[in-house]
Coordinates of C-alpha atoms in Angstrom, one line a residue:
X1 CA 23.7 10.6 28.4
X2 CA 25.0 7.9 26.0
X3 CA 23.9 7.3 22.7
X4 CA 21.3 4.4 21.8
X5 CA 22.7 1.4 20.1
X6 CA 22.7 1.6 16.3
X7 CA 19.5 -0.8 15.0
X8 CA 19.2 -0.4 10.9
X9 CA 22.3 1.3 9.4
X10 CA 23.7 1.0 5.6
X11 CA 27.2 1.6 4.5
X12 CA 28.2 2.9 1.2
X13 CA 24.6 1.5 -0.6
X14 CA 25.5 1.8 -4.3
X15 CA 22.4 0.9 -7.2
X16 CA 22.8 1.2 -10.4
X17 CA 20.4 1.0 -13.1
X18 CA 22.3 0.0 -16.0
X19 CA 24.6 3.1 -16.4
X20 CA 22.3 5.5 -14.0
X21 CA 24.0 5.7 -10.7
X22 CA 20.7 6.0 -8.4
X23 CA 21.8 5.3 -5.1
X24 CA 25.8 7.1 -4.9
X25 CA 27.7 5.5 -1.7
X26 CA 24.9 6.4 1.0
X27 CA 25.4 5.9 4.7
X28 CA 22.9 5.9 7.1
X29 CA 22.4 5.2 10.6
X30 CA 18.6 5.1 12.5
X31 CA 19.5 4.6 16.1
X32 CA 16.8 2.9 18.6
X33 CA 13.7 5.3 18.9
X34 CA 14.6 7.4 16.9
X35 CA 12.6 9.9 14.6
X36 CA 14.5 10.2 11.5
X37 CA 13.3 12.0 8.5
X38 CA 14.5 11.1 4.9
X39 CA 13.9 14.1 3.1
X40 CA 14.9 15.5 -0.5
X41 CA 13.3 16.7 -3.9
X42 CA 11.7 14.3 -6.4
X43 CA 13.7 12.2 -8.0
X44 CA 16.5 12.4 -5.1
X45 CA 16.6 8.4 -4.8
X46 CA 14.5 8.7 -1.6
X47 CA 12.1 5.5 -3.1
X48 CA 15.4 4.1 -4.7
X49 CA 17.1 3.9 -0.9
X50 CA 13.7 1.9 1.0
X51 CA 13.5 -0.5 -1.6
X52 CA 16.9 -1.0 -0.7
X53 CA 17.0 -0.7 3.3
X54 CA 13.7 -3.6 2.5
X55 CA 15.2 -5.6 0.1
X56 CA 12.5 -4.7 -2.9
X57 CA 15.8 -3.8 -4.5
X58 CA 19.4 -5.8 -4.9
X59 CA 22.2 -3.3 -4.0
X60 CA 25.2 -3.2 -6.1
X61 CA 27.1 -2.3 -3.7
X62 CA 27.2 -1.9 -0.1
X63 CA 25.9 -3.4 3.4
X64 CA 22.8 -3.0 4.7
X65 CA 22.5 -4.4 8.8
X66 CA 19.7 -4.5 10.9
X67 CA 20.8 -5.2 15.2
X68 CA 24.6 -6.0 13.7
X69 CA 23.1 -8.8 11.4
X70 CA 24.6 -8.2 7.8
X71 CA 20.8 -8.3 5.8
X72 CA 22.1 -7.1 2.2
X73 CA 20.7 -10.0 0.7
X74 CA 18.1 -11.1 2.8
X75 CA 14.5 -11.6 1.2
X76 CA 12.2 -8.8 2.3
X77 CA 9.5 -11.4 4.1
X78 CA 12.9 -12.7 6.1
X79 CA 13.5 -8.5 6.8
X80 CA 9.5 -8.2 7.9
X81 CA 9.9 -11.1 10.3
X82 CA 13.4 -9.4 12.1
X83 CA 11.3 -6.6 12.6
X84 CA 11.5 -4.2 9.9
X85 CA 8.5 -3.2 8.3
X86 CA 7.3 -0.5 5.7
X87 CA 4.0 0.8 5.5
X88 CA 4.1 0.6 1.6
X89 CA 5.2 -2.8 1.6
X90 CA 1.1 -3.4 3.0
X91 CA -0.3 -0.5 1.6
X92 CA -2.6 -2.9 -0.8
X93 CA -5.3 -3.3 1.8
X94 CA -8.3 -6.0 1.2
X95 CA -11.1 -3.8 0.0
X96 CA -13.8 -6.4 0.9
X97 CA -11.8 -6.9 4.5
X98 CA -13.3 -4.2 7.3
X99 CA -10.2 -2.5 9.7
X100 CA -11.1 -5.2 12.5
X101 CA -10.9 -8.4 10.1
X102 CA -7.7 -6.9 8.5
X103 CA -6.5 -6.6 11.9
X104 CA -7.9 -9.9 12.9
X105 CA -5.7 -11.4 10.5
X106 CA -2.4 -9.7 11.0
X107 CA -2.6 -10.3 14.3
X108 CA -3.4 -13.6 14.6
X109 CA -0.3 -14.4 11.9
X110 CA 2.4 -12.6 14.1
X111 CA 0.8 -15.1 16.9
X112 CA 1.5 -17.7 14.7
X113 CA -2.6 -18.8 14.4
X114 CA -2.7 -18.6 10.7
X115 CA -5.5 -19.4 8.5
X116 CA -7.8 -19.5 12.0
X117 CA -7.4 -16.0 12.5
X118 CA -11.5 -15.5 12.5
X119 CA -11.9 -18.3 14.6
X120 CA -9.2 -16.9 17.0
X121 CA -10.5 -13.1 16.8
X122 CA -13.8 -15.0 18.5
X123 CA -11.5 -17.9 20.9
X124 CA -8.1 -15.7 21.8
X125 CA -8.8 -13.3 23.8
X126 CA -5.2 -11.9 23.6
X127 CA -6.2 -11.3 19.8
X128 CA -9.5 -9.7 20.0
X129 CA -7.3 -7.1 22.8
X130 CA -4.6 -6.4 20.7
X131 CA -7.3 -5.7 17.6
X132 CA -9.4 -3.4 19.6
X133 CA -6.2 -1.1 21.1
X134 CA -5.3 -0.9 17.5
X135 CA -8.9 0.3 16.0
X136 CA -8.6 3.0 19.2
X137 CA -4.9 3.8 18.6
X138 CA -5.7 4.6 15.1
X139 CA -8.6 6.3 15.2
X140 CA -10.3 3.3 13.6
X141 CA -13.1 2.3 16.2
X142 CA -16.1 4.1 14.7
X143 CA -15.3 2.6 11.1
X144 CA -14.0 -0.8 12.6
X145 CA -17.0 -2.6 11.0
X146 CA -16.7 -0.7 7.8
X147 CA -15.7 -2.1 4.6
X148 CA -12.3 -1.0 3.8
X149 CA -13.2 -0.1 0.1
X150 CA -15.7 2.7 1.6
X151 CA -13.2 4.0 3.9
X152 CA -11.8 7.7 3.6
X153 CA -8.7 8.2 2.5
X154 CA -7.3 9.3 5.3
X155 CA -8.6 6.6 7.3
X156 CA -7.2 4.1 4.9
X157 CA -3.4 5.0 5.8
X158 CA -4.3 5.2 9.0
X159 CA -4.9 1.3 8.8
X160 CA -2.1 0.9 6.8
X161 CA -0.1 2.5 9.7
X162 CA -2.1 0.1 12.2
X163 CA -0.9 -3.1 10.3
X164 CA 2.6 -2.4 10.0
X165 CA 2.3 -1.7 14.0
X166 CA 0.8 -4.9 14.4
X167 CA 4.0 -6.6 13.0
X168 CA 5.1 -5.6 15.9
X169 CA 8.4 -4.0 14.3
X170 CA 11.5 -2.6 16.5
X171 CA 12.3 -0.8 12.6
X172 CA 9.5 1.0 11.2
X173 CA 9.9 2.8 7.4
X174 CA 6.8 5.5 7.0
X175 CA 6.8 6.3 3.3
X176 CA 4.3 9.4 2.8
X177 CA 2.2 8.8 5.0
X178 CA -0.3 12.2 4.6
X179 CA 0.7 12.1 0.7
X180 CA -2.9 12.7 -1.3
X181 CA -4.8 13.0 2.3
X182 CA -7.2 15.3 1.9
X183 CA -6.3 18.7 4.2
X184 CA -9.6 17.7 6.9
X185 CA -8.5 14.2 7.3
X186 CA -4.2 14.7 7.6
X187 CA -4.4 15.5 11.4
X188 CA -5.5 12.6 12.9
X189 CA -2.8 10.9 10.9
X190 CA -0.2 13.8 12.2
X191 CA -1.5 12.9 16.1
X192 CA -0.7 8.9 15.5
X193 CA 2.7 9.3 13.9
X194 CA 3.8 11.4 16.6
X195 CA 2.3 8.9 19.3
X196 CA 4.1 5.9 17.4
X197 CA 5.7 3.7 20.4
X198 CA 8.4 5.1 22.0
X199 CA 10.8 1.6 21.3
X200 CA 9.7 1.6 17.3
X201 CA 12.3 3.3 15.5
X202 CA 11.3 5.0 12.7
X203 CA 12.3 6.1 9.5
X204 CA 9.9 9.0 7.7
X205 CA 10.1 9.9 4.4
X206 CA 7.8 12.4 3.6
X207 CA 7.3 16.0 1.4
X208 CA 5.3 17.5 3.5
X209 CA 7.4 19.6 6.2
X210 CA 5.3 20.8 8.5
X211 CA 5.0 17.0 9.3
X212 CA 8.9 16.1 9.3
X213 CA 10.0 19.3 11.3
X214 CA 7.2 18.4 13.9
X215 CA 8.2 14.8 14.1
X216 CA 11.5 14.4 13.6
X217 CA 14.7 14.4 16.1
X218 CA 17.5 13.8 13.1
X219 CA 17.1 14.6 9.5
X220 CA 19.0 13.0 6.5
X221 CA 19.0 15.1 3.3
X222 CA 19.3 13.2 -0.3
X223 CA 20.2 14.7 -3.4
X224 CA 21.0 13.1 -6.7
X225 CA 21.1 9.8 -4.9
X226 CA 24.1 11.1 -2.8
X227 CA 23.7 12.4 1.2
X228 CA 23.8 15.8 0.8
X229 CA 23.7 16.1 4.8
X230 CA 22.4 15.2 8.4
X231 CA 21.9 16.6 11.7
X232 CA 19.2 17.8 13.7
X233 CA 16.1 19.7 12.1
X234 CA 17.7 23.3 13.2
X235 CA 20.9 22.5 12.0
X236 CA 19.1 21.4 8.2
X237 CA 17.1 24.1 8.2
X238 CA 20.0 26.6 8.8
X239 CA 22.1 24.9 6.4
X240 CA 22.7 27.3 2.8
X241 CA 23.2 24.2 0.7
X242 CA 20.0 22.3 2.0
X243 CA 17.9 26.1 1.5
X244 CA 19.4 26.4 -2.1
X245 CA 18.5 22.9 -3.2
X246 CA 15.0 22.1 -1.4
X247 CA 13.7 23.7 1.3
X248 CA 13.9 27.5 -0.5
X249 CA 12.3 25.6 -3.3
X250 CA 9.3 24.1 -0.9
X251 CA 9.3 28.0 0.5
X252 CA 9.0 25.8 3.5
X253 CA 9.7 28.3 7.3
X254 CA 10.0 26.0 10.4
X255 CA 11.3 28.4 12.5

């Protein structure tokens, strides 16, 4: 069976931050549906390499493409609309807003409807569909009404997971998405990430293991800003070096 087609890859992504090398010559490649996990200990440039895949960040050196298209200097709005999308580029969610308004108006932008999203929540029928699959998907149907600002926690990524879906990406970045999610609320979010759309590629990034060894098909480890490793979640966990560095110090058994 042949490979998928490359969709986001970077080659040799330098940044430096005066004279701190945080980002050392990285190459990555996230191939159509995949589930790849970014993983590494604190401080590894792990935050340093998203802002730089969407654009939060100018590389010093490198290429960063996205379907072929060289996007190394591409605003990050210009990268959203292409089809990447992060979930902590839209993690500041309207606290007055409920998860069906929020929705509403995502939605109805991506459709191209604008400032009448309320209007066309109530007229487009294609809208109010699209809204009410995502409250389900999401778990968000019972709180759809809800003001976001009294929301749980866990329910509150689980929105922010629900907009970046309804940006309808083909490249999706997940940064943390159970990090400070209360133990009782972390498996509903665990059940949606693995049910993400088969076509959405997506790129994980996340401490907790349980969560990237369940999820993930390919594994890239970072250390030091430099790519330490990759291959498939038995092959990182049997690695020595990958042990020594993080997972022996996350005590972390997958097997």
């Amino acid at each position: 069976m042949s490979e998928q087609p490359i969709v986001l890859a970077c080659e040799g992504l330098v940044k430096r931050f005066g004279g701190i090398t945080a980002t050392n010559d990285v190459t990555l490649r996230l191939r159509r549906g995949a589930r790849h996990a970014l993983i590494g200990p604190n401080g590894a440039g792990k935050t340093t390499l998203i802002n730089l895949l969407t654009g939060v960040l100018d590389a010093t050196a490198g290429r960063i493409t996205l379907d072929g298209d060289d996007i190394t200097r591409l605003a990050p709005h210009k990268r959203v609309r292409r089809g990447m999308v992060r979930t902590f580029q839209i993690n500041q969610l309207f606290n007055t807003m409920t998860p069906l308004e929020t929705l509403a108006l995502v939605v109805s932008q991506q459709r191209g409807l604008g400032a009448g999203w309320w209007s066309a929540l109530g007229r487009d029928a294609a809208v109010a569909e699209r809204c009410a699959a995502l409250l389900d998907q999401f778990h968000l149907a019972e709180v759809a009404q809800v003001r976001t600002e009294h929301l749980a926690y866990g329910k509150r990524r689980l929105l922010e997971i629900a907009i970046a879906l309804a940006c309808e990406p083909r490249v999706l970045l997940l940064d943390e998405p159970v990090a400070g999610v209360p133990a009782g609320e972390r498996e509903e979010i665990l059940q949606t990430v693995e049910a993400l759309p088969a076509e959405v590629s997506v790129l994980l990034i996340e401490h907790d293991m349980d969560l990237v060894f369940s999820f993930a098909d390919r594994m890239t480890v970072l250390v030091n800003g430099t790519v330490l490793t990759e291959g498939t979640p038995a092959e990182i966990e049997a690695n020595p070096e990958v042990k020594a560095v993080y997972l022996g110090h996350e005590g972390a058994s997958h097997g």
